[in-house]
XYZ file of C-alpha atoms in Angstrom:
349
model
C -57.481 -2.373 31.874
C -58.311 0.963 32.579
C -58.371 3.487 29.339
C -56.061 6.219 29.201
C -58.054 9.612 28.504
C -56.631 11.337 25.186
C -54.493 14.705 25.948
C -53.706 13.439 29.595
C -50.692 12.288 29.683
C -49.040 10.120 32.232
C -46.518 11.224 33.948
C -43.138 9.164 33.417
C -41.342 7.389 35.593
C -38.229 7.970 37.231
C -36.219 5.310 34.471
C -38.253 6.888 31.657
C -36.513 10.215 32.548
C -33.296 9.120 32.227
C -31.938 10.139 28.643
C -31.011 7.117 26.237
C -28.075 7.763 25.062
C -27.054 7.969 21.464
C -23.930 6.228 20.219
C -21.856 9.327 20.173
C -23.400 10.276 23.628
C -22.480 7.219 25.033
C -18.462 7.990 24.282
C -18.852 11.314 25.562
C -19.900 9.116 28.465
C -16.886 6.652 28.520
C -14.108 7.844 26.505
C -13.248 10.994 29.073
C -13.003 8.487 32.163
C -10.296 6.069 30.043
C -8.178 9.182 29.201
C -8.675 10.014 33.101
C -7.739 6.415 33.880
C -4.510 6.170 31.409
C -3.380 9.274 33.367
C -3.843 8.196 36.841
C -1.645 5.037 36.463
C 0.688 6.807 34.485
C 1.432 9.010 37.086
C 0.758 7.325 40.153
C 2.243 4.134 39.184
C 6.073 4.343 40.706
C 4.359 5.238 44.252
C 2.068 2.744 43.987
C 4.660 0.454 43.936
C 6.002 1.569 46.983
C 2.634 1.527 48.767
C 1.961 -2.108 47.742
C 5.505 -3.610 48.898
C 5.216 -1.773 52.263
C 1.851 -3.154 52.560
C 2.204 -6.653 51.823
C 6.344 -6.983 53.616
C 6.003 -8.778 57.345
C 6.617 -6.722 60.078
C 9.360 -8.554 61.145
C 11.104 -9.071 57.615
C 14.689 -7.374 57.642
C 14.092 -5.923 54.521
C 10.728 -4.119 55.616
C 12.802 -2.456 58.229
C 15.169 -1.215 55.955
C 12.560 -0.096 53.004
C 10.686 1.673 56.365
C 13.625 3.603 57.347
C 14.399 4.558 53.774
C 10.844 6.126 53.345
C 9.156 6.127 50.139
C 11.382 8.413 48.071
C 14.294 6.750 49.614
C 13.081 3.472 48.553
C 12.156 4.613 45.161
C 15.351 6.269 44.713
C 17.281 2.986 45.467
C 15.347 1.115 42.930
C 16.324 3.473 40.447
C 19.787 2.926 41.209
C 19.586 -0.830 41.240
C 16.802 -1.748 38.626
C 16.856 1.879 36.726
C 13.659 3.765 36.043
C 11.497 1.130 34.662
C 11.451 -0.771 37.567
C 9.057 1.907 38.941
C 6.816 0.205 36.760
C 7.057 -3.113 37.602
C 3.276 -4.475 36.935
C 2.467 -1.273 35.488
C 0.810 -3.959 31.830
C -2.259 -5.488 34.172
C -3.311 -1.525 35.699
C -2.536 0.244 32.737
C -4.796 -2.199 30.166
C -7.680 -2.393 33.076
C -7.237 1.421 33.052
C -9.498 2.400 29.961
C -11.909 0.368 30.439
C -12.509 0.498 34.302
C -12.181 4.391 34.602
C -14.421 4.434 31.606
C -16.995 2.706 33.590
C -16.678 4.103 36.790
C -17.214 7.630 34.912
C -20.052 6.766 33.137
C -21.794 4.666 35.576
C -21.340 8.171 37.824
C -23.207 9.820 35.115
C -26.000 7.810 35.169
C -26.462 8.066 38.558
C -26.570 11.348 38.911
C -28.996 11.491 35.356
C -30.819 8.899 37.579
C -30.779 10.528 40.567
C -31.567 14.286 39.163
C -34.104 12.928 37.264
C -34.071 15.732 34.530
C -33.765 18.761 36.633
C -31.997 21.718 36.272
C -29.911 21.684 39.749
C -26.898 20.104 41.690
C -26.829 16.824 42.858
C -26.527 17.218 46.581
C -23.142 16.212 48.588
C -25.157 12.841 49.838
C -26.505 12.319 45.926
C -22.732 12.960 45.213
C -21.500 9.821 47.587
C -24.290 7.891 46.376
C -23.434 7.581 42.894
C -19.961 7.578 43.562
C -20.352 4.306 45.666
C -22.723 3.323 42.509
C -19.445 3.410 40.203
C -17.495 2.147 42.802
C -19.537 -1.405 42.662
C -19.824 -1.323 38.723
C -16.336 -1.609 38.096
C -15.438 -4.413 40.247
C -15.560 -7.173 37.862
C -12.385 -5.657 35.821
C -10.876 -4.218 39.092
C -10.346 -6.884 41.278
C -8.686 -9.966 38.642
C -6.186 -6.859 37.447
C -5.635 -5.569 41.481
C -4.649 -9.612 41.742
C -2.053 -9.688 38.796
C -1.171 -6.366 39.901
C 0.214 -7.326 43.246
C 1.700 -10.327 42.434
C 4.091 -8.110 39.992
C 5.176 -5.544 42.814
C 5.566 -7.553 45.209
C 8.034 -9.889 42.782
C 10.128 -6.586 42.449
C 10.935 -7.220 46.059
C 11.623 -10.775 45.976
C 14.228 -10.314 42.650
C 16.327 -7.389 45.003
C 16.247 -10.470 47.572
C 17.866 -12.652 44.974
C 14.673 -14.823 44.764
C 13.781 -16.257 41.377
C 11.342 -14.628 39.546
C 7.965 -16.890 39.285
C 6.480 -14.445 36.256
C 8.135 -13.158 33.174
C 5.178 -10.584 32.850
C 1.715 -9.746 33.798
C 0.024 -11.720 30.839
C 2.216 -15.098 32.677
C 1.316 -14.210 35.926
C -2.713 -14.168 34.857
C -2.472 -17.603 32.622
C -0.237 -19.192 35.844
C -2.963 -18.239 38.426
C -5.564 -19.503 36.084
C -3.856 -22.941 35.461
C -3.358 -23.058 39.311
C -6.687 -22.035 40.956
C -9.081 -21.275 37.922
C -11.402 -18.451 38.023
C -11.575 -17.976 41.420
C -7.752 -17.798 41.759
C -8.016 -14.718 39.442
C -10.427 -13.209 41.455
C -9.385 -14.018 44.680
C -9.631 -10.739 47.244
C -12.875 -9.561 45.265
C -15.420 -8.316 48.238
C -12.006 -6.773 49.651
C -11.865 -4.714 46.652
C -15.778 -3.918 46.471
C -15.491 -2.930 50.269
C -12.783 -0.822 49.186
C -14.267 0.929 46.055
C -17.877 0.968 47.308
C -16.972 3.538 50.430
C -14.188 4.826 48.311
C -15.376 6.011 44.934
C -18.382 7.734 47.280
C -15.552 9.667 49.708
C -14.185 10.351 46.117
C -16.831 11.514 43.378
C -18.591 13.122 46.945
C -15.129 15.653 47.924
C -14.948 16.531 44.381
C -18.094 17.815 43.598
C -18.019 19.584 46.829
C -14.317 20.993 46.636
C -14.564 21.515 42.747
C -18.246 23.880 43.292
C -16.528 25.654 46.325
C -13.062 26.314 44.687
C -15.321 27.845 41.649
C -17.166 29.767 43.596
C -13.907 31.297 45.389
C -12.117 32.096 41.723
C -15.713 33.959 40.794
C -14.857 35.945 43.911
C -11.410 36.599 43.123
C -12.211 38.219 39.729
C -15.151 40.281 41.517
C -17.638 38.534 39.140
C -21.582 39.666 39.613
C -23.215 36.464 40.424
C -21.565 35.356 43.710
C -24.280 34.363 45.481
C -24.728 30.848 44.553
C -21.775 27.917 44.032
C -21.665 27.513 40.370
C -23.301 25.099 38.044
C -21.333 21.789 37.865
C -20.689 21.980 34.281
C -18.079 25.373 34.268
C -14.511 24.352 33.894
C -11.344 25.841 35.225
C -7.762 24.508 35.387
C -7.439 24.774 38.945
C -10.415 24.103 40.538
C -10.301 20.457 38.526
C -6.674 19.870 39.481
C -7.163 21.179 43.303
C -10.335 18.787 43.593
C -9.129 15.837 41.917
C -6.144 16.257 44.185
C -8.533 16.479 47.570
C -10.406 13.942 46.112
C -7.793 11.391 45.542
C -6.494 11.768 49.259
C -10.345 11.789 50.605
C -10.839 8.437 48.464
C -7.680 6.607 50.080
C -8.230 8.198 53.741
C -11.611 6.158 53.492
C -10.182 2.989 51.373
C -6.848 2.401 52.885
C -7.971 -0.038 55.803
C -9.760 -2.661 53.188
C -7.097 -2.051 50.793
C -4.233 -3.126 53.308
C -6.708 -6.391 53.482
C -6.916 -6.556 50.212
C -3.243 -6.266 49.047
C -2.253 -9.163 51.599
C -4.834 -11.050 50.459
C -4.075 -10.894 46.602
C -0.235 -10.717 47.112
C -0.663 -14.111 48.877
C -0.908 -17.870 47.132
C -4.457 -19.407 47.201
C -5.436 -21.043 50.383
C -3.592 -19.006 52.631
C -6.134 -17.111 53.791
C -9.917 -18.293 54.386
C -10.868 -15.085 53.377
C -10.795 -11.168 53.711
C -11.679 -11.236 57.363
C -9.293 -14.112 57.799
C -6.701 -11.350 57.043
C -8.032 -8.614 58.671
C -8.252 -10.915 62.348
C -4.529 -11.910 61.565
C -3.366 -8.414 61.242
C -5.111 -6.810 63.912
C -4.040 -10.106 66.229
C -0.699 -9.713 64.994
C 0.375 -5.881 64.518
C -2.507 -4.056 65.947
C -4.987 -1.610 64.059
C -1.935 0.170 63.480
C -1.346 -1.956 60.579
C -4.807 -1.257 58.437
C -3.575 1.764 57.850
C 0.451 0.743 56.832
C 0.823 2.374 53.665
C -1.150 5.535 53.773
C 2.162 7.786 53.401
C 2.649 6.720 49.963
C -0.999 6.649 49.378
C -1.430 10.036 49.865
C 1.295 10.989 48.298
C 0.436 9.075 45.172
C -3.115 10.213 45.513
C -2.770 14.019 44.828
C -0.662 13.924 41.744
C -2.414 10.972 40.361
C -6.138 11.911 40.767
C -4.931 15.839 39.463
C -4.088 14.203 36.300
C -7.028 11.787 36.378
C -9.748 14.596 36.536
C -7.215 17.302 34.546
C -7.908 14.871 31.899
C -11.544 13.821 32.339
C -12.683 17.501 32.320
C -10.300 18.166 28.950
C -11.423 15.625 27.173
C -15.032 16.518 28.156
C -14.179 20.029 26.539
C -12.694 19.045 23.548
C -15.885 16.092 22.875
C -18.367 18.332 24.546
C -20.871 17.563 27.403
C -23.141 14.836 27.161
C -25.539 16.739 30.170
C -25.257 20.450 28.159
C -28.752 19.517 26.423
C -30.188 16.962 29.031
C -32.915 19.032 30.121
C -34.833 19.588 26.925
C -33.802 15.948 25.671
C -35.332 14.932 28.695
C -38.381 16.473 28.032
C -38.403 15.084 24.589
C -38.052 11.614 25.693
C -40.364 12.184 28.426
C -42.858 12.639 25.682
C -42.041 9.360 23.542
C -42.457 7.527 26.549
C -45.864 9.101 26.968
C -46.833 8.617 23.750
C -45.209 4.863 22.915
C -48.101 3.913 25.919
C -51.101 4.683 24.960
């Protein structure tokens, strides 16, 4: 083995330049993306609802007609007068738990892509960088995602069966997971799982990737407005304003389900449905695009959209908050970096 000369030291490699976090870095890491998470459902919930039942009706169901023709503020409005207000969050236990911990993860596994991908440098991911560890955080949730997506559309599309006069086949979201466990096991829970990660993969990268593209531009514009100096140059990724975070978690939101909405049509029907129905998510997607056209992959993209810019405002409104209040795990990266760099070095020889 050959001898490392003293005072030469090797330089690290790209994993050794990614900071280890300390405990309290680590919930600087998470805890922002669960209060970002809570948010999102909280708001986005009632449409959500909407999306999901016009997803997974039949075509040729007389009550999808009539929820159509209603549109969705029609149909929510007639819930409200049937059910009252907390039917609008009908399944609202199984998103809202998952919530925490999945937008927790998909926050922090952004950050360490981008520490990975940056690899200690002062500068900007670019917009491809951006996608890349988006789609990163997109895959690392999937394994909480996809069994509370299941138990999720099971619940809304109940609602729709109880206004039918159907009986009820859950009394609540915790009932609905043990019965599809006692049914089908494991893999009953997670049935529709590669129809979620082809969702989230493509997603989450259309997402994180319009964000900190729109968020850097719409910076740069309010430096203009307020005839700052340094215009030259987008701003560093780390200022904070109000309305640059609300404007591109709202762009961002719609960007995410312009990109996700075919797979998550797939993946909807595919969940909402018993096990065995379907061989599989391509077993759903032939049927639909056999049956209704490719029309139908993107049924439910009104109420997506309009869920999506609300929702994702107050999912990044409250990442970026709590990131100012807890502080910013990336403010000192650079010279911890360096310092790390250096233990590395020195831990070898």
């Amino acid at each position: 083995m050959a001898e490392v000369k003293q005072g030469t030291p090797r330089k690290p490699t790209r994993m050794e330049t990614v900071q280890k976090p300390s405990f309290n870095a680590s919930l600087v890491r998470f805890v922002p993306g669960a209060v970002g998470g809570i948010c999102n459902v909280l708001v986005g919930q009632p449409i959500d609802l909407i999306k999901v039942m016009v997803q997974t009706a039949g075509t040729q169901a007389k009550e999808a007609v009539t929820e159509k023709k209603r549109g969705t503020f029609g149909t929510m409005r007639n819930i409200v007068i049937r059910d009252g207000f907390t039917a609008l969050y009908t399944g609202v236990a199984a998103p809202l738990v998952a919530a925490a911990p999945t937008f927790a993860i998909t926050f922090a596994s952004f950050d360490f892509a981008k520490s990975f991908l940056i690899q200690g440098e002062n500068r900007q991911m670019t917009p491809l960088e951006s996608c890349a560890a988006g789609g990163f955080s997109g895959f690392s949730m999937l394994i909480i995602r996809a069994p509370t997506e299941r138990v999720k559309c099971l619940m809304q599309v109940q609602t729709g069966d109880i206004a039918l006069g159907r009986k009820a086949l859950y009394d609540s979201s915790l009932d609905c997971a043990k019965k599809l466990y006692r049914e089908g096991g494991l893999r009953n829970i997670f049935q529709g799982s590669m129809a979620t990660a082809a969702r989230d993969i493509p997603g989450n990268a259309a997402y994180f990737g319009t964000y900190e593209l729109a968020r850097r531009q719409i910076l740069w514009v309010e430096k203009i407005l307020r005839n700052e100096d340094d215009i030259t140059v987008p701003p560093a990724g780390n200022e904070f304003s109000v309305g640059s975070t609300m404007i591109a978690g709202g762009l961002a939101g719609m960007a995410n389900w312009i990109v996700a909405i075919p797979m998550d049509v797939v993946k909807s029907r595919l969940q909402a449905a018993p096990l065995g129905k379907y061989t599989g998510a391509m077993d759903v997607l032939r049927q639909l695009w056999n049956t209704d056209g490719p029309r139908a992959l993107f049924r439910g993209l009104a109420p997506a959209l309009i869920r999506a810019f609300p929702a994702n405002t107050a999912c990044f409104l409250g990442v970026e908050m709590a990131r100012q209040v807890m502080g910013e795990p990336e403010e000192n990266q650079t010279k911890k970096g360096a310092q790390i760099s250096r233990t590395f070095t020195c831990a070898a020889h």
